[in-house]
């Protein structure tokens, strides 16, 4: 028997230092106009050397916990969606748990690239809905600058660093909360977006470093086409399963990778710009961080209020596809 679950707190954090398009013009053969026209990105936030994913996840988690009106000891579960964990092991969830002093939580990292936040949200929702715990922390955080090749103009212009976290709590039957989720993977898309070395297939060696294999490699066009098609498809499916259409939505928040992907998908879904949040201009693609950062901006602009019907979607490396339908709770 599943019980109702609400979002009771949201927190985000980005490192203070920015990397602008003009600065990138000095680093690779590109132009600020090209980046703006092709992606919609103007600047990204970049962590200083030595700053790891748990360092940016921590302030985001603290803010979410404070808003939920609980203490870290109330958390029963912590899941960190990330592609850039502090270390392969121990998990970033363990590092965060210790730093928060969340003495009663267990948890783990979740690898779903740009779908990391939505997969974490789905997992944390299930933990609370089944009664495994009363409060769970779902984090999406990445220090993408640690795996980006700043000599590769096709990828270095896209990514930034950022973190977001939500607390999910058991709710009363009348409270606005999570309605449904639908996630998919399509592993045939693996080679289109990957980091070739550093895992068991190709452990780190002088050769892998010399060949720059510890950086993100991407077939941008393949990812672009898949993202537009799947964002529309998964949105329609999840809405339909719940007897809804895009007309019913108050806000649509997708993963923020490229303005043109979001515009193409939302046009197909007949969602006008007033019901779509696009904030990648200031952050770039922060991988697992984008959706909480977008929710935070939507709320600050007064475009996201308690009770609003919201659809969250993502497409990422794997390929991974995620969607969560909810009534906003805080
Ligand atoms: O979260 C999931 C992760 N990623 C994504 O969702 C990204 C999906 N893909 C994209 O966003 C786009 O494919 C990109 C922004 C990466 C590229 O945009 P595009 O419109 O697909 O451009 P393109 O790859 O077709 O490249 C067009 C031209 C090429 O030159 P030629 O072959 O036409 O002479 C590129 O070499 O633009 C060139 N180019 C650049 N020029 C200036 C590629 N990168 C740059 C650059 N500055 N940074």
Coordinates of C-alpha atoms and ligand atoms in Angstrom, one line a residue:
X1 CA 0.0 0.0 0.0
X2 CA 1.6 3.3 -1.1
X3 CA 1.1 6.4 1.0
X4 CA 1.1 10.1 -0.2
X5 CA 4.4 11.9 -0.4
X6 CA 5.1 15.6 -0.7
X7 CA 8.1 17.8 -1.6
X8 CA 8.6 19.6 1.7
X9 CA 11.8 21.4 1.0
X10 CA 14.1 22.6 -1.9
X11 CA 17.6 23.9 -1.8
X12 CA 20.2 24.7 -4.4
X13 CA 23.8 25.9 -4.7
X14 CA 26.2 27.0 -7.4
X15 CA 29.9 27.9 -6.9
X16 CA 30.3 31.6 -7.1
X17 CA 32.9 31.9 -9.9
X18 CA 31.5 32.2 -13.4
X19 CA 32.8 31.3 -16.9
X20 CA 31.4 33.6 -19.5
X21 CA 31.1 33.0 -23.3
X22 CA 33.6 35.9 -23.7
X23 CA 36.1 34.0 -21.5
X24 CA 35.5 30.8 -23.6
X25 CA 36.3 32.8 -26.7
X26 CA 39.8 33.3 -25.3
X27 CA 40.2 29.5 -24.6
X28 CA 38.9 27.8 -27.8
X29 CA 37.9 28.7 -31.4
X30 CA 34.4 29.9 -30.7
X31 CA 32.2 33.0 -30.5
X32 CA 29.8 34.2 -27.9
X33 CA 27.2 34.6 -30.6
X34 CA 27.6 31.0 -31.8
X35 CA 27.2 29.7 -28.2
X36 CA 24.2 31.9 -27.5
X37 CA 22.4 31.0 -30.8
X38 CA 23.1 27.3 -30.7
X39 CA 22.6 26.7 -27.0
X40 CA 21.1 29.7 -25.3
X41 CA 23.9 29.7 -22.7
X42 CA 25.6 32.9 -21.6
X43 CA 27.6 31.8 -18.6
X44 CA 28.1 28.9 -16.2
X45 CA 29.3 28.5 -12.6
X46 CA 32.6 26.7 -12.2
X47 CA 34.0 25.2 -8.9
X48 CA 37.5 26.1 -7.8
X49 CA 40.1 23.4 -7.9
X50 CA 39.6 20.9 -5.1
X51 CA 35.9 21.6 -4.7
X52 CA 34.0 18.3 -5.0
X53 CA 30.4 17.3 -5.6
X54 CA 29.6 16.8 -1.9
X55 CA 30.9 20.4 -1.2
X56 CA 28.2 21.9 -3.4
X57 CA 25.5 19.3 -2.5
X58 CA 26.0 20.1 1.2
X59 CA 24.6 23.7 1.2
X60 CA 21.8 22.7 -1.1
X61 CA 20.9 19.8 1.3
X62 CA 21.0 22.1 4.3
X63 CA 18.6 24.6 2.7
X64 CA 16.2 21.8 1.7
X65 CA 16.3 20.3 5.2
X66 CA 15.7 23.7 6.8
X67 CA 12.7 24.4 4.6
X68 CA 11.2 21.0 5.4
X69 CA 11.3 22.0 9.1
X70 CA 13.2 18.8 10.1
X71 CA 16.8 18.1 11.3
X72 CA 19.2 15.8 9.5
X73 CA 18.5 13.1 12.1
X74 CA 14.9 12.8 10.7
X75 CA 16.3 11.6 7.3
X76 CA 15.9 7.9 6.7
X77 CA 17.4 7.8 3.2
X78 CA 19.8 9.9 1.1
X79 CA 20.3 9.4 -2.7
X80 CA 22.8 11.4 -4.7
X81 CA 22.3 11.5 -8.5
X82 CA 25.7 12.4 -9.8
X83 CA 28.1 11.6 -12.7
X84 CA 31.0 13.2 -10.9
X85 CA 31.1 11.6 -7.4
X86 CA 33.9 12.9 -5.0
X87 CA 35.5 9.5 -5.4
X88 CA 34.4 6.2 -7.0
X89 CA 34.1 5.0 -3.4
X90 CA 33.1 5.8 -0.8
X91 CA 29.9 7.2 -2.3
X92 CA 29.1 10.9 -2.2
X93 CA 26.0 9.9 -0.3
X94 CA 28.2 8.6 2.5
X95 CA 30.3 11.7 2.5
X96 CA 27.2 13.9 2.6
X97 CA 25.5 11.8 5.3
X98 CA 28.6 12.2 7.6
X99 CA 28.8 15.9 6.9
X100 CA 25.1 16.5 7.6
X101 CA 25.2 14.2 10.7
X102 CA 22.3 12.3 9.3
X103 CA 22.8 9.5 11.8
X104 CA 19.6 7.6 10.9
X105 CA 20.0 7.6 7.1
X106 CA 21.3 5.0 4.7
X107 CA 21.8 5.7 1.0
X108 CA 23.8 5.5 -2.1
X109 CA 24.9 7.3 -5.3
X110 CA 22.8 6.9 -8.5
X111 CA 24.3 7.1 -11.9
X112 CA 21.9 8.3 -14.5
X113 CA 23.8 11.4 -15.9
X114 CA 21.4 14.2 -16.7
X115 CA 18.4 12.1 -15.4
X116 CA 20.2 11.8 -12.0
X117 CA 17.9 14.1 -10.2
X118 CA 14.6 12.6 -11.5
X119 CA 15.8 9.1 -10.9
X120 CA 16.8 10.1 -7.4
X121 CA 13.4 11.8 -6.9
X122 CA 11.6 8.6 -8.1
X123 CA 13.7 6.4 -5.8
X124 CA 13.3 8.7 -2.8
X125 CA 9.6 8.9 -3.5
X126 CA 9.3 5.1 -3.5
X127 CA 11.2 4.9 -0.2
X128 CA 8.8 7.2 1.5
X129 CA 5.6 6.0 -0.3
X130 CA 6.3 2.4 0.8
X131 CA 6.9 3.4 4.4
X132 CA 10.6 2.5 4.4
X133 CA 11.2 6.0 5.9
X134 CA 9.3 9.2 6.7
X135 CA 11.7 11.7 5.2
X136 CA 14.2 11.2 2.3
X137 CA 16.8 13.5 0.7
X138 CA 17.1 13.4 -3.1
X139 CA 20.1 15.2 -4.5
X140 CA 21.2 16.1 -8.0
X141 CA 24.7 17.5 -8.1
X142 CA 27.7 17.6 -10.5
X143 CA 31.0 19.2 -10.8
X144 CA 31.1 18.8 -14.5
X145 CA 34.2 21.0 -14.8
X146 CA 36.2 18.1 -13.4
X147 CA 35.5 15.9 -16.5
X148 CA 35.3 18.5 -19.2
X149 CA 38.0 19.0 -21.8
X150 CA 38.5 22.8 -22.0
X151 CA 40.3 22.3 -25.4
X152 CA 37.2 20.7 -26.9
X153 CA 34.9 23.5 -28.2
X154 CA 32.0 21.1 -28.9
X155 CA 31.6 20.2 -25.2
X156 CA 33.3 22.8 -23.0
X157 CA 30.8 25.5 -23.9
X158 CA 27.9 23.5 -22.7
X159 CA 28.5 22.4 -19.1
X160 CA 28.6 24.1 -15.7
X161 CA 28.7 23.0 -12.0
X162 CA 25.6 23.1 -9.7
X163 CA 23.6 21.2 -7.1
X164 CA 20.1 20.9 -5.9
X165 CA 18.2 18.9 -3.2
X166 CA 14.7 18.2 -2.2
X167 CA 13.3 16.6 1.0
X168 CA 10.4 14.3 0.4
X169 CA 8.1 13.7 3.4
X170 CA 5.1 11.5 4.1
X171 CA 2.0 13.6 3.5
X172 CA -1.7 13.7 4.4
X173 CA -4.2 12.5 1.7
X174 CA -5.3 16.1 0.9
X175 CA -1.8 17.6 0.6
X176 CA -0.2 18.3 -2.8
X177 CA 2.4 15.8 -3.6
X178 CA 4.1 13.4 -6.1
X179 CA 1.5 11.9 -8.5
X180 CA 3.4 9.5 -10.7
X181 CA 6.8 8.9 -12.5
X182 CA 7.8 7.1 -15.7
X183 CA 11.5 6.4 -16.3
X184 CA 13.2 4.6 -19.2
X185 CA 16.7 3.6 -20.3
X186 CA 17.9 2.9 -23.8
X187 CA 21.4 1.5 -23.6
X188 CA 21.9 1.4 -27.3
X189 CA 22.6 5.2 -27.0
X190 CA 25.6 4.7 -24.8
X191 CA 28.4 5.6 -27.2
X192 CA 26.7 8.9 -28.1
X193 CA 27.6 10.5 -24.7
X194 CA 30.2 9.0 -22.5
X195 CA 33.5 9.2 -20.6
X196 CA 35.6 6.3 -22.0
X197 CA 38.2 5.8 -19.3
X198 CA 38.4 5.6 -15.5
X199 CA 36.1 2.6 -15.0
X200 CA 36.9 -1.1 -15.1
X201 CA 36.8 -1.2 -18.9
X202 CA 39.7 1.2 -19.2
X203 CA 41.3 2.0 -15.9
X204 CA 43.4 5.1 -15.6
X205 CA 46.8 4.8 -17.2
X206 CA 49.4 7.2 -18.7
X207 CA 47.9 6.2 -22.1
X208 CA 44.3 7.1 -21.1
X209 CA 45.5 10.4 -19.8
X210 CA 47.6 11.2 -22.9
X211 CA 44.6 10.4 -25.1
X212 CA 42.3 12.6 -23.1
X213 CA 39.9 9.7 -22.4
X214 CA 38.9 11.0 -18.9
X215 CA 36.7 13.7 -20.5
X216 CA 33.1 13.8 -21.8
X217 CA 32.8 12.8 -25.4
X218 CA 29.6 13.5 -27.2
X219 CA 27.8 13.1 -30.6
X220 CA 25.8 16.3 -30.1
X221 CA 23.4 15.8 -33.0
X222 CA 22.5 12.3 -32.0
X223 CA 21.8 13.4 -28.4
X224 CA 19.9 16.5 -29.6
X225 CA 17.5 14.5 -31.8
X226 CA 16.9 11.8 -29.2
X227 CA 16.3 14.5 -26.5
X228 CA 13.6 16.3 -28.5
X229 CA 11.8 13.1 -29.5
X230 CA 11.9 11.5 -26.0
X231 CA 11.0 14.7 -24.1
X232 CA 7.8 14.9 -26.1
X233 CA 7.1 11.1 -25.9
X234 CA 7.6 10.6 -22.2
X235 CA 5.6 13.7 -21.4
X236 CA 2.6 12.6 -23.4
X237 CA 2.8 9.1 -21.9
X238 CA 2.9 10.2 -18.3
X239 CA 0.2 12.8 -18.7
X240 CA -2.0 10.3 -20.6
X241 CA -1.6 7.6 -17.9
X242 CA -3.0 10.1 -15.4
X243 CA -5.9 11.3 -17.6
X244 CA -4.3 14.7 -18.2
X245 CA -3.0 16.7 -21.2
X246 CA -0.4 19.4 -21.5
X247 CA -3.2 21.9 -21.2
X248 CA -3.6 20.9 -17.5
X249 CA 0.0 21.8 -16.6
X250 CA 0.9 24.9 -14.7
X251 CA 4.6 24.5 -15.3
X252 CA 6.9 22.3 -17.4
X253 CA 10.4 21.9 -16.2
X254 CA 12.8 19.9 -18.3
X255 CA 16.5 19.2 -18.0
X256 CA 18.4 22.3 -19.2
X257 CA 20.9 21.2 -21.9
X258 CA 20.0 23.4 -24.8
X259 CA 17.4 26.1 -25.3
X260 CA 16.6 24.7 -28.8
X261 CA 15.9 21.2 -27.4
X262 CA 13.4 22.7 -24.8
X263 CA 11.7 25.0 -27.4
X264 CA 11.3 22.2 -30.0
X265 CA 9.9 19.7 -27.4
X266 CA 7.5 22.2 -25.8
X267 CA 6.3 23.4 -29.2
X268 CA 5.4 19.9 -30.0
X269 CA 3.6 19.6 -26.7
X270 CA 1.8 22.9 -27.4
X271 CA 3.1 24.5 -24.2
X272 CA 3.4 28.2 -24.5
X273 CA 6.6 29.9 -23.0
X274 CA 4.7 31.3 -20.0
X275 CA 4.4 27.7 -18.7
X276 CA 8.0 26.6 -19.5
X277 CA 11.0 27.5 -17.4
X278 CA 14.3 28.0 -19.2
X279 CA 17.2 29.2 -17.0
X280 CA 20.2 27.6 -18.7
X281 CA 21.4 31.0 -19.8
X282 CA 23.0 31.6 -16.4
X283 CA 24.1 28.0 -15.5
X284 CA 24.6 25.9 -18.7
X285 CA 24.1 22.2 -18.4
X286 CA 24.8 21.2 -14.8
X287 CA 23.8 17.6 -15.5
X288 CA 22.0 16.4 -12.4
X289 CA 21.7 19.9 -11.0
X290 CA 19.5 21.5 -13.7
X291 CA 16.0 20.6 -12.6
X292 CA 16.3 21.8 -9.0
X293 CA 18.0 24.9 -10.1
X294 CA 15.2 25.6 -12.6
X295 CA 12.5 24.9 -9.9
X296 CA 14.3 27.3 -7.5
X297 CA 14.3 30.1 -10.2
X298 CA 10.7 29.4 -11.1
X299 CA 9.7 29.7 -7.4
X300 CA 11.7 32.9 -7.0
X301 CA 10.0 34.4 -10.0
X302 CA 6.6 33.5 -8.6
X303 CA 5.9 31.1 -11.4
X304 CA 5.9 28.0 -9.1
X305 CA 3.4 28.0 -6.2
X306 CA 2.2 25.4 -3.7
X307 CA -0.5 23.2 -5.4
X308 CA 0.7 23.9 -9.0
X309 CA 0.6 20.9 -11.4
X310 CA 4.2 20.4 -12.6
X311 CA 5.8 18.0 -15.1
X312 CA 9.5 17.4 -14.8
X313 CA 11.4 15.6 -17.6
X314 CA 15.0 14.7 -18.5
X315 CA 17.1 13.0 -21.1
X316 CA 20.7 12.1 -20.5
X317 CA 23.6 9.8 -21.2
X318 CA 22.8 6.2 -21.2
X319 CA 20.4 7.1 -22.7
X320 CA 18.3 7.7 -19.6
X321 CA 14.9 9.3 -19.8
X322 CA 12.9 10.5 -16.8
X323 CA 9.6 12.1 -16.0
X324 CA 7.9 13.0 -12.7
X325 CA 4.4 14.5 -12.4
X326 CA 3.6 16.3 -9.1
X327 CA 1.7 19.0 -7.3
X328 CA 4.2 21.3 -5.8
X329 CA 4.3 21.2 -2.1
X330 CA 6.4 24.0 -0.7
Ligands
LIG1 O1 22.2 16.7 -21.3 C1 22.4 15.9 -22.4 C2 23.7 16.3 -22.9 N1 23.8 17.0 -24.1 C3 22.9 17.6 -24.9 O2 21.8 17.6 -24.7 C4 23.5 18.3 -26.1 C5 22.8 18.0 -27.3 N2 23.4 18.7 -28.5 C6 23.5 20.0 -28.6 O3 23.1 20.8 -27.8 C7 24.0 20.5 -29.9 O4 24.1 19.4 -30.8 C8 25.4 21.2 -29.8 C9 25.2 22.6 -29.1 C10 26.4 20.4 -29.1 C11 25.9 21.5 -31.2 O5 25.0 22.3 -31.9 P1 24.6 21.9 -33.4 O6 23.6 22.9 -33.9 O7 24.1 20.5 -33.4 O8 25.9 22.1 -34.2 P2 26.8 21.0 -35.0 O9 27.4 20.0 -34.0 O10 26.0 20.5 -36.1 O11 28.0 21.9 -35.5 C12 27.8 22.9 -36.5 C13 29.1 23.6 -36.8 C14 30.2 22.5 -37.0 O12 31.0 23.0 -38.1 P3 30.9 22.5 -39.6 O13 31.1 21.0 -39.5 O14 29.4 22.8 -40.0 O15 31.9 23.2 -40.3 C15 31.0 22.5 -35.8 O16 32.3 22.2 -36.0 O17 29.6 24.3 -35.6 C16 30.9 23.9 -35.3 N3 31.0 24.1 -33.9 C17 31.3 25.2 -33.2 N4 31.6 26.5 -33.8 C18 31.9 27.4 -32.9 C19 30.9 23.1 -32.9 N5 31.1 23.7 -31.7 C20 31.4 25.0 -31.9 C21 31.7 26.0 -31.0 N6 31.9 27.2 -31.6 N7 31.7 25.9 -29.7

